[in-house]
mmCIF file of C-alpha atoms in Angstrom:
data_model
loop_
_atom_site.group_PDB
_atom_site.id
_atom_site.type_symbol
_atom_site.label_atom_id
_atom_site.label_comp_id
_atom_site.label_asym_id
_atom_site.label_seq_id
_atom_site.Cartn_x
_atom_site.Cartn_y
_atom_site.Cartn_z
ATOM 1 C CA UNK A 984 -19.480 -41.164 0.211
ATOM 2 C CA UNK A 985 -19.435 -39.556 -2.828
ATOM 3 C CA UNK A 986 -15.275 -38.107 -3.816
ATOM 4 C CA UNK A 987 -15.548 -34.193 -4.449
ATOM 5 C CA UNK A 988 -14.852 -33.342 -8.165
ATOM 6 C CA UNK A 989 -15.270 -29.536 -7.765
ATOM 7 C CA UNK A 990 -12.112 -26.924 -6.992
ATOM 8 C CA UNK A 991 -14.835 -24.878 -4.559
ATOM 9 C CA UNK A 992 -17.958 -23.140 -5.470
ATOM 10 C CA UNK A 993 -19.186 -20.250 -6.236
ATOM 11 C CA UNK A 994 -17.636 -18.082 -3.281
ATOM 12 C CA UNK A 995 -14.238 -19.420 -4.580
ATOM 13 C CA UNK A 996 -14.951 -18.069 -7.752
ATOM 14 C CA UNK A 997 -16.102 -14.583 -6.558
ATOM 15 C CA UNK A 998 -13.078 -13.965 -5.021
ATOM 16 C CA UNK A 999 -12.027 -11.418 -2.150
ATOM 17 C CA UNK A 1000 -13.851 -8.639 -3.827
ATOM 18 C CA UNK A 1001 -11.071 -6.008 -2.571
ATOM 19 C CA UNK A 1002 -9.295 -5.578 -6.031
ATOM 20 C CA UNK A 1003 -11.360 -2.303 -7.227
ATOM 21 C CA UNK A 1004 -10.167 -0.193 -3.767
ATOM 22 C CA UNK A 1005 -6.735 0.872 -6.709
ATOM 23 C CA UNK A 1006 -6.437 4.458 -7.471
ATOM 24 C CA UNK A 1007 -6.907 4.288 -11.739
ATOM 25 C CA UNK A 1008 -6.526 6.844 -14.230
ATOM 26 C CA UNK A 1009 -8.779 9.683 -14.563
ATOM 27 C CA UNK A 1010 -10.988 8.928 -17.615
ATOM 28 C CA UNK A 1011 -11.244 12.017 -20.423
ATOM 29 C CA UNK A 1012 -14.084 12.213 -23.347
ATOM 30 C CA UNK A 1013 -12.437 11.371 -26.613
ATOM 31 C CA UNK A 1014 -14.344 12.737 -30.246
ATOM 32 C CA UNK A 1015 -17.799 10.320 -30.225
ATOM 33 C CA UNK A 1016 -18.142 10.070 -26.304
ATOM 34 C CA UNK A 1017 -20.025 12.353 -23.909
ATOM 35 C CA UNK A 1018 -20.684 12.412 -19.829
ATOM 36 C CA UNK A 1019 -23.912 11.243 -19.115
ATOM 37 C CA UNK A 1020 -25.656 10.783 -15.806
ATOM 38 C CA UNK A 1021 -28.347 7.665 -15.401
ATOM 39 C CA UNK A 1022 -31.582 8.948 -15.160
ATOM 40 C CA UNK A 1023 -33.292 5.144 -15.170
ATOM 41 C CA UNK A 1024 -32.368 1.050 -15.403
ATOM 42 C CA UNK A 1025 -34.931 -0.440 -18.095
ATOM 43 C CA UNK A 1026 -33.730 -4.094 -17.596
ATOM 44 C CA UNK A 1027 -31.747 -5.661 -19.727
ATOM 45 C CA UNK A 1028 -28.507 -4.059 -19.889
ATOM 46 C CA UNK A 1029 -30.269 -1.131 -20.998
ATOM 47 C CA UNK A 1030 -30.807 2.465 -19.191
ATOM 48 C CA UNK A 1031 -32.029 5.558 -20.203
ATOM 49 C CA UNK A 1032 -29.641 8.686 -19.204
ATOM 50 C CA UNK A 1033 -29.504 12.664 -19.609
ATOM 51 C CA UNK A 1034 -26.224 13.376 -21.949
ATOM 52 C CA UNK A 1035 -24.699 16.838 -20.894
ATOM 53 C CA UNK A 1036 -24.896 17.944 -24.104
ATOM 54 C CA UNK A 1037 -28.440 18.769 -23.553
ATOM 55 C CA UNK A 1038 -29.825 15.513 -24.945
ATOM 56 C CA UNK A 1039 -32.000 12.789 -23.443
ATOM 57 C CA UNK A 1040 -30.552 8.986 -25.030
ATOM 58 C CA UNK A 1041 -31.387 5.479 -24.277
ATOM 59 C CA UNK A 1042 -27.947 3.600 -23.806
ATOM 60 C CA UNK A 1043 -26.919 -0.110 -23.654
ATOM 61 C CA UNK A 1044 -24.306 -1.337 -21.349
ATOM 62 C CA UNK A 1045 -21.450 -2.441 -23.158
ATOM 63 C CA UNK A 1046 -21.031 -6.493 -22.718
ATOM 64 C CA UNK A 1047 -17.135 -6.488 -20.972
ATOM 65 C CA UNK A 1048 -19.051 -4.613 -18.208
ATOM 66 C CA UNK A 1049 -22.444 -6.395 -17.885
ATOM 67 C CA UNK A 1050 -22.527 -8.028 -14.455
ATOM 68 C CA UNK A 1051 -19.242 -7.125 -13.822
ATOM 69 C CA UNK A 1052 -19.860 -3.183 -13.354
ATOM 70 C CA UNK A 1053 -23.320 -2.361 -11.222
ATOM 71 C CA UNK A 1054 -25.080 0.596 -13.160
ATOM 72 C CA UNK A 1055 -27.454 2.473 -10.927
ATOM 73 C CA UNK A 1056 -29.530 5.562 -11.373
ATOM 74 C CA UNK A 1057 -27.637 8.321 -10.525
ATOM 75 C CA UNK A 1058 -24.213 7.636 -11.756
ATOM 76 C CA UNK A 1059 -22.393 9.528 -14.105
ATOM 77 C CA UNK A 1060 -20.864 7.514 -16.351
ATOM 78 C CA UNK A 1061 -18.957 8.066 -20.069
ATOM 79 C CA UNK A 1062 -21.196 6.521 -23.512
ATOM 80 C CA UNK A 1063 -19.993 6.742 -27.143
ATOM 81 C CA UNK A 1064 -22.409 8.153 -28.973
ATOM 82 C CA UNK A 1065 -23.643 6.012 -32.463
ATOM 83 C CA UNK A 1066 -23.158 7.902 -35.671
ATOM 84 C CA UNK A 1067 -26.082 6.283 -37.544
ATOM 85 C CA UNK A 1068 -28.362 6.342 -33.842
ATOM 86 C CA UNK A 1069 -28.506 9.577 -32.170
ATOM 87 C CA UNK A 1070 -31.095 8.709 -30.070
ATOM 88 C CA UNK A 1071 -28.784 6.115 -28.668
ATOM 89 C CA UNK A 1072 -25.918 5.331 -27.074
ATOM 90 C CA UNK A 1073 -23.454 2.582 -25.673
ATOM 91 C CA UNK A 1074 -21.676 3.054 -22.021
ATOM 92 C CA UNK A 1075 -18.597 2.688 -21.829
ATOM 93 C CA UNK A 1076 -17.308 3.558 -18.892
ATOM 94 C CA UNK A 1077 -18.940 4.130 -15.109
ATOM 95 C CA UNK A 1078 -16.955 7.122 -13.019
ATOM 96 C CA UNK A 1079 -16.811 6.572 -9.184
ATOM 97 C CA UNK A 1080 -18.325 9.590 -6.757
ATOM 98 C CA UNK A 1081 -14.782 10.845 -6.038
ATOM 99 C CA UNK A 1082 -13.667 10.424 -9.966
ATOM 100 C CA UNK A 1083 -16.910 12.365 -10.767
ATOM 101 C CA UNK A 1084 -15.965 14.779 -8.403
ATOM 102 C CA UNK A 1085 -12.947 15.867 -9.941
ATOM 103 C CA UNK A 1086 -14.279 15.807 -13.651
ATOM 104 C CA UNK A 1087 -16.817 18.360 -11.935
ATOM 105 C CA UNK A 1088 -13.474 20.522 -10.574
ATOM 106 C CA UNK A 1089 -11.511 20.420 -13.900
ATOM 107 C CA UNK A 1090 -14.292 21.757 -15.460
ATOM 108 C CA UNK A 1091 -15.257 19.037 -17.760
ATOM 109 C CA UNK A 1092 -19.195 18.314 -16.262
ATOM 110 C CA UNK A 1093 -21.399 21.288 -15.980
ATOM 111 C CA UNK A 1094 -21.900 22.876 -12.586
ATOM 112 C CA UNK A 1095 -25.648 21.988 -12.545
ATOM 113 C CA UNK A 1096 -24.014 18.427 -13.025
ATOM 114 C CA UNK A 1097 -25.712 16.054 -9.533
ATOM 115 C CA UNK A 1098 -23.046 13.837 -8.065
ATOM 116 C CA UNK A 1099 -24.600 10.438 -5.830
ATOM 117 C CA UNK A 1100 -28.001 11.053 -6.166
ATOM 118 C CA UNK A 1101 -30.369 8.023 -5.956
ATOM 119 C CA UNK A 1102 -33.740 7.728 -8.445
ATOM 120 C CA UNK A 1103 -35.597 8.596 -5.035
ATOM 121 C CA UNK A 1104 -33.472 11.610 -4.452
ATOM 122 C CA UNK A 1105 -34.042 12.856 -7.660
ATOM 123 C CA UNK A 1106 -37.861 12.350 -7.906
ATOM 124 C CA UNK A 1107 -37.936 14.128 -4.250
ATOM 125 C CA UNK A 1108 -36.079 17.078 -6.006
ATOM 126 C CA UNK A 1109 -38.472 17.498 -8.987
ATOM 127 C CA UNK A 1110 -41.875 17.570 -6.999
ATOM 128 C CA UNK A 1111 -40.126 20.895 -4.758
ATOM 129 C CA UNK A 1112 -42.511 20.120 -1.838
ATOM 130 C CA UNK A 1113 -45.287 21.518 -4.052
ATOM 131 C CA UNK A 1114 -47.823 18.663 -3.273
ATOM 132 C CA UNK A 1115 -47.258 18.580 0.636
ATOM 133 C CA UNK A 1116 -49.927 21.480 1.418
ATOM 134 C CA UNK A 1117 -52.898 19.365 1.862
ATOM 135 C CA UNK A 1118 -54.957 22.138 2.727
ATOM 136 C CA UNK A 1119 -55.024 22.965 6.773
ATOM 137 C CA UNK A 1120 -54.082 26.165 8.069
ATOM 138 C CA UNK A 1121 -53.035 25.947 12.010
ATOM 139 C CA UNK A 1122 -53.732 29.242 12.425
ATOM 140 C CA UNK A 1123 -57.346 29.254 11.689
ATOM 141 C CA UNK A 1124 -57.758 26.647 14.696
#
């Protein structure tokens, strides 16, 4: 039989996956950094996102967070803006619902700002049930 070299595999590495549940430090915007909520995931460590400054950027996920951090559309999250790109942006930081929350109630994202919406919810919001008359009226049967 063969004598086992390795210290475990890969579920051994992982680890117990608990170690995020810690309260941390509210996050602020700094000069160069804006909220931003995901509007889409392009692949690649890159997303495109609505900055509540009124402008529409396409952002790269920064590399200490890349597979550590799980981006999804939806999530408001904290980029620094480029000062030779403003079309794009880096993220730098992803803000749990509850963390969003209170940025929302210390007045630092707008009111119109969407907390833990999915890409389905929001594509459900922007059709407004305008395309689900299909042309029957009951009332003429």
């Amino acid at each position: 039989m063969p004598k086992a070299k390795g210290n475990g595999g890969k579920n051994r590495r992982r680890g117990k996956g608990d170690g995020e549940r810690d309260k941390r430090e509210l996050e602020f915007k700094e000069e160069g950094q804006e909220y931003a909520r995901v509007v889409k995931m392009l692949g690649n460590g890159r997303c495109d996102f609505f900055c509540f400054d009124g402008v529409s950027r396409l952002g790269h996920i920064r590399g200490k967070m890349r597979k550590k951090v799980w981006i999804t559309a939806g999530d408001i999250v904290l980029v620094g803006l480029r000062d030779f790109q403003d079309e794009k942006a880096d993220i730098i930081h992803k803000y749990s619902a509850d963390e969003a929350r209170n940025l929302k109630q210390y007045g630092e994202l707008p009111e119109s700002a969407r907390i833990n919406e999915t890409a389905v919810d929001m594509a459900m919001a922007d059709d407004d049930g305008a395309h689900d008359d299909i042309g029957i009226d009951f009332d003429d049967i």
